[in-house]
CSV table of C-alpha atoms in Angstrom, one decimal:
chain,number,residue,atom,x,y,z
A,22,MET,CA,0.0,0.0,0.0
A,23,GLU,CA,1.2,3.5,-0.8
A,24,PHE,CA,0.8,6.3,1.6
A,25,ALA,CA,0.1,10.0,1.1
A,26,ALA,CA,1.5,10.7,4.5
A,27,GLN,CA,2.9,8.8,7.5
A,28,VAL,CA,3.8,9.9,11.0
A,29,ILE,CA,6.0,7.6,13.0
A,30,ASP,CA,6.4,8.0,16.8
A,31,ILE,CA,5.9,11.8,16.4
A,32,GLN,CA,6.5,14.0,19.4
A,33,LYS,CA,6.0,17.7,19.6
A,34,HIS,CA,7.2,19.5,22.7
A,35,TYR,CA,7.0,23.2,23.5
A,36,ASP,CA,9.6,24.6,26.0
A,37,LEU,CA,7.9,27.4,27.9
A,38,GLY,CA,10.8,27.9,30.2
A,39,SER,CA,9.4,26.7,33.5
A,40,VAL,CA,7.5,23.9,31.9
A,41,VAL,CA,7.6,21.7,28.8
A,42,VAL,CA,4.2,21.1,27.1
A,43,LYS,CA,4.0,17.7,25.4
A,44,ALA,CA,1.5,18.5,22.7
A,45,LEU,CA,2.1,15.2,20.9
A,46,ASN,CA,3.7,12.3,22.8
A,47,GLY,CA,4.4,9.4,20.4
A,48,VAL,CA,1.8,9.4,17.5
A,49,SER,CA,2.1,6.9,14.7
A,50,VAL,CA,-0.6,7.0,11.9
A,51,ASP,CA,-0.6,6.0,8.2
A,52,PHE,CA,-2.7,7.9,5.7
A,53,PRO,CA,-3.1,5.9,2.5
A,54,TYR,CA,-3.7,7.6,-0.8
A,55,GLY,CA,-7.5,8.2,-1.1
A,56,ASP,CA,-8.0,8.2,2.7
A,57,PHE,CA,-10.7,10.3,4.3
A,58,VAL,CA,-10.1,10.5,8.0
A,59,ALA,CA,-11.6,12.7,10.7
A,60,ILE,CA,-9.4,13.6,13.7
A,61,MET,CA,-11.3,14.2,16.8
A,62,GLY,CA,-10.6,15.1,20.4
A,63,SER,CA,-11.2,17.8,23.1
A,64,SER,CA,-9.3,21.1,23.2
A,65,GLY,CA,-5.6,20.4,24.1
A,66,SER,CA,-5.8,16.8,22.8
A,67,GLY,CA,-3.1,17.4,20.1
A,68,LYS,CA,-5.3,17.2,17.0
A,69,SER,CA,-4.5,20.7,15.7
A,70,THR,CA,-0.8,20.2,16.4
A,71,LEU,CA,-0.9,17.0,14.4
A,72,LEU,CA,-2.6,18.8,11.5
A,73,ASN,CA,0.0,21.5,11.6
A,74,LEU,CA,2.8,18.9,11.3
A,75,LEU,CA,0.9,17.1,8.5
A,76,GLY,CA,0.8,20.4,6.7
A,77,ALA,CA,4.5,20.9,7.1
A,78,LEU,CA,3.8,24.1,8.9
A,79,ASP,CA,5.9,22.9,11.8
A,80,ARG,CA,8.5,20.1,12.4
A,81,PRO,CA,8.4,17.5,15.1
A,82,THR,CA,10.6,17.5,18.1
A,83,HIS,CA,11.1,13.7,17.7
A,84,GLY,CA,9.9,11.1,15.3
A,85,GLU,CA,9.5,11.0,11.6
A,86,TYR,CA,7.0,12.6,9.1
A,87,ILE,CA,7.0,11.2,5.6
A,88,ILE,CA,5.0,13.0,2.9
A,89,GLY,CA,4.6,10.9,-0.2
A,90,ASP,CA,7.9,9.0,0.0
A,91,ARG,CA,10.1,11.8,1.3
A,92,PRO,CA,11.1,12.2,5.0
A,93,VAL,CA,10.5,15.8,6.1
A,94,SER,CA,13.7,15.7,8.2
A,95,THR,CA,15.8,15.5,5.0
A,96,ILE,CA,14.0,18.3,3.1
A,97,SER,CA,15.3,21.9,3.2
A,98,ASP,CA,12.9,24.7,4.3
A,99,ASP,CA,12.7,26.0,0.7
A,100,ASP,CA,12.0,22.6,-0.8
A,101,LEU,CA,9.5,21.9,1.9
A,102,SER,CA,7.6,25.1,1.1
A,103,ALA,CA,7.5,24.0,-2.5
A,104,ILE,CA,6.2,20.6,-1.6
A,105,ARG,CA,3.7,22.0,0.7
A,106,ASN,CA,2.3,24.3,-2.0
A,107,GLU,CA,2.2,21.6,-4.7
A,108,MET,CA,1.0,18.6,-2.6
A,109,ILE,CA,-1.2,20.1,0.1
A,110,GLY,CA,-4.3,22.2,0.0
A,111,PHE,CA,-5.5,23.9,3.2
A,112,ILE,CA,-9.1,24.6,4.3
A,113,PHE,CA,-9.6,26.6,7.5
A,114,GLN,CA,-12.6,27.2,9.8
A,115,SER,CA,-12.3,31.0,9.4
A,116,TYR,CA,-11.8,30.8,5.6
A,117,ASN,CA,-8.7,33.1,5.7
A,118,LEU,CA,-9.8,35.0,2.6
A,119,ILE,CA,-8.2,38.3,1.7
A,120,PRO,CA,-11.0,40.8,2.1
A,121,GLN,CA,-10.0,43.2,-0.7
A,122,TYR,CA,-9.6,40.4,-3.2
A,123,THR,CA,-12.3,39.1,-5.5
A,124,VAL,CA,-13.3,35.4,-5.5
A,125,THR,CA,-11.0,34.9,-8.5
A,126,GLU,CA,-8.1,36.6,-6.9
A,127,ASN,CA,-8.5,34.7,-3.7
A,128,ILE,CA,-8.6,31.4,-5.5
A,129,GLU,CA,-5.4,32.2,-7.4
A,130,VAL,CA,-3.3,33.1,-4.4
A,131,PRO,CA,-1.4,29.7,-4.1
A,132,LEU,CA,-0.4,30.0,-7.8
A,133,HIS,CA,1.8,33.0,-7.0
A,134,TYR,CA,3.9,30.7,-4.7
A,135,ARG,CA,4.9,28.3,-7.4
A,136,ALA,CA,8.6,27.8,-8.2
A,137,GLY,CA,9.9,30.6,-10.3
A,138,TYR,CA,6.9,32.9,-9.5
A,139,PRO,CA,5.3,32.5,-12.9
A,140,SER,CA,2.6,34.9,-14.0
A,141,ILE,CA,-1.0,33.7,-14.1
A,142,SER,CA,-1.6,32.2,-17.6
A,143,ALA,CA,-4.7,31.8,-19.7
A,144,LYS,CA,-4.7,28.2,-18.7
A,145,ASP,CA,-4.6,29.2,-15.0
A,146,ARG,CA,-7.5,31.6,-15.6
A,147,LYS,CA,-9.6,28.8,-17.2
A,148,HIS,CA,-8.8,26.5,-14.3
A,149,ILE,CA,-9.9,29.1,-11.8
A,150,GLU,CA,-13.2,29.6,-13.6
A,151,GLU,CA,-13.7,25.8,-13.6
A,152,LEU,CA,-13.1,25.6,-9.9
A,153,GLY,CA,-15.5,28.5,-9.3
A,154,ASP,CA,-18.1,26.6,-11.3
A,155,MET,CA,-17.4,23.4,-9.4
A,156,VAL,CA,-18.1,25.0,-6.0
A,157,GLY,CA,-21.1,26.7,-7.3
A,158,LEU,CA,-19.7,30.3,-7.5
A,159,GLY,CA,-19.3,30.7,-11.2
A,160,ASP,CA,-21.6,33.7,-11.2
A,161,ARG,CA,-19.8,35.4,-8.3
A,162,LEU,CA,-16.1,35.3,-9.4
A,163,ASP,CA,-15.9,39.1,-9.2
A,164,HIS,CA,-17.5,39.4,-5.7
A,165,ARG,CA,-15.5,40.1,-2.6
A,166,PRO,CA,-15.8,38.1,0.7
A,167,TYR,CA,-18.1,40.6,2.4
A,168,GLN,CA,-20.6,40.1,-0.4
A,169,LEU,CA,-20.7,36.3,0.3
A,170,SER,CA,-22.3,34.2,2.9
A,171,GLY,CA,-20.2,32.0,5.2
A,172,GLY,CA,-20.9,28.9,3.2
A,173,GLN,CA,-20.0,30.7,0.0
A,174,GLN,CA,-16.7,31.9,1.5
A,175,GLN,CA,-15.9,28.4,2.5
A,176,ARG,CA,-16.5,27.3,-1.1
A,177,VAL,CA,-14.0,29.9,-2.2
A,178,ALA,CA,-11.5,28.4,0.3
A,179,ILE,CA,-12.1,24.9,-1.1
A,180,ALA,CA,-11.5,26.2,-4.6
A,181,ARG,CA,-8.3,27.9,-3.4
A,182,ALA,CA,-7.2,24.7,-1.8
A,183,LEU,CA,-7.6,22.9,-5.1
A,184,VAL,CA,-6.0,25.4,-7.5
A,185,ASN,CA,-2.6,23.6,-7.5
A,186,ASP,CA,-4.2,20.2,-7.8
A,187,PRO,CA,-2.9,18.8,-4.5
A,188,GLN,CA,-3.2,15.2,-3.6
A,189,ILE,CA,-3.7,16.0,0.1
A,190,ILE,CA,-6.5,18.2,1.5
A,191,LEU,CA,-6.1,19.3,5.2
A,192,ALA,CA,-9.3,20.7,6.6
A,193,ASP,CA,-9.3,22.4,10.1
A,194,GLU,CA,-13.0,22.5,11.4
A,195,PRO,CA,-14.2,23.2,7.8
A,196,THR,CA,-17.9,23.4,8.9
A,197,GLY,CA,-17.3,25.0,12.3
A,198,ASN,CA,-18.9,28.4,11.4
A,199,LEU,CA,-21.7,27.1,9.3
A,200,ASP,CA,-25.4,26.2,9.8
A,201,SER,CA,-26.4,22.5,9.4
A,202,ALA,CA,-27.7,22.9,5.9
A,203,THR,CA,-24.5,24.6,4.6
A,204,GLU,CA,-22.5,22.1,6.6
A,205,ALA,CA,-24.1,19.3,4.6
A,206,GLU,CA,-23.3,21.1,1.3
A,207,ILE,CA,-19.7,21.6,2.2
A,208,MET,CA,-19.3,17.9,3.3
A,209,GLU,CA,-20.8,16.8,0.1
A,210,ILE,CA,-18.1,18.7,-1.8
A,211,LEU,CA,-15.4,17.1,0.4
A,212,CYS,CA,-16.9,13.6,-0.1
A,213,ASN,CA,-17.0,14.1,-3.9
A,214,LEU,CA,-13.3,15.2,-3.8
A,215,ASN,CA,-12.4,12.1,-1.9
A,216,ALA,CA,-14.4,10.0,-4.4
A,217,GLU,CA,-12.2,11.5,-7.1
A,218,GLY,CA,-9.1,10.2,-5.2
A,219,ARG,CA,-8.1,13.1,-3.0
A,220,THR,CA,-6.7,12.3,0.4
A,221,ILE,CA,-8.6,14.3,3.0
A,222,ILE,CA,-7.5,14.7,6.6
A,223,MET,CA,-10.0,16.7,8.6
A,224,VAL,CA,-10.1,18.0,12.2
A,225,THR,CA,-13.6,18.3,13.6
A,226,HIS,CA,-15.5,18.1,16.9
A,227,GLU,CA,-18.8,17.3,15.3
A,228,ASN,CA,-20.0,13.7,15.1
A,229,SER,CA,-22.3,14.4,12.2
A,230,VAL,CA,-19.3,15.7,10.2
A,231,ALA,CA,-16.9,12.9,11.3
A,232,LYS,CA,-19.3,10.2,10.2
A,233,ARG,CA,-19.0,11.4,6.6
A,234,ALA,CA,-15.3,10.3,6.7
A,235,LYS,CA,-14.2,6.8,6.1
A,236,ARG,CA,-12.6,6.5,9.5
A,237,GLN,CA,-12.0,8.4,12.8
A,238,ILE,CA,-9.0,8.9,14.9
A,239,PHE,CA,-9.5,10.0,18.5
A,240,MET,CA,-6.8,12.1,20.2
A,241,LYS,CA,-6.4,12.5,23.9
A,242,ASP,CA,-3.4,14.0,25.9
A,243,GLY,CA,-1.2,14.0,22.8
A,244,VAL,CA,-1.7,10.4,21.8
A,245,VAL,CA,-4.1,8.4,19.6
A,246,ALA,CA,-6.6,7.1,22.1
A,247,GLY,CA,-8.8,5.1,19.6
A,248,ALA,CA,-10.0,4.8,16.1
A,249,GLY,CA,-13.2,3.9,14.3
A,250,LEU,CA,-14.4,2.9,10.8
A,251,PHE,CA,-17.4,4.1,8.9
A,252,PRO,CA,-18.8,2.8,5.6
A,253,GLY,CA,-17.1,4.6,2.7
């Protein structure tokens, strides 16, 4: 079996001077290509720290993180930034859109971080329009975030996460700010992306959201406390 990501005995400690906080204390999890996993746990359980490490936004104190077939410990910061931009798409609870940018401009942001800083091509423009259509915002590409509902802003964030065609989607509470009807719409998009072969790793505290994933991982006190499977 090939893995999109693997963490092996991962530990993450924060030295606060008088105390060392062990946010992760020996976590080992494999994420096969095409996985859809929900990471659950109470505040302080380590789930967000794990997601940050999976997104290569931080490095572990101990242990090994392998993305694709490359150990993160052997990758330079510059190369890691490039891999992160090409292989990983991020979706956040708070959307993290740039308020003065249009939908189109927000979707294209990751394209500006490609190697060589190439300009946005006609092919890129067409791809952005296709992504806008895919998330149901084809008629709102010139709107700005304040002109959109919360659900529409999250759709922009999903399109932005997909613009570089990443294999892995990391979603941090993607429905946390949405009503139940919009939550269902966003989860349907994520399920469709997974059905197309994307690997989705999602942090959530909502059982209704977690059950849409293929499996659950439960975090407690910086370790994996349990796991579950749901029909895919």
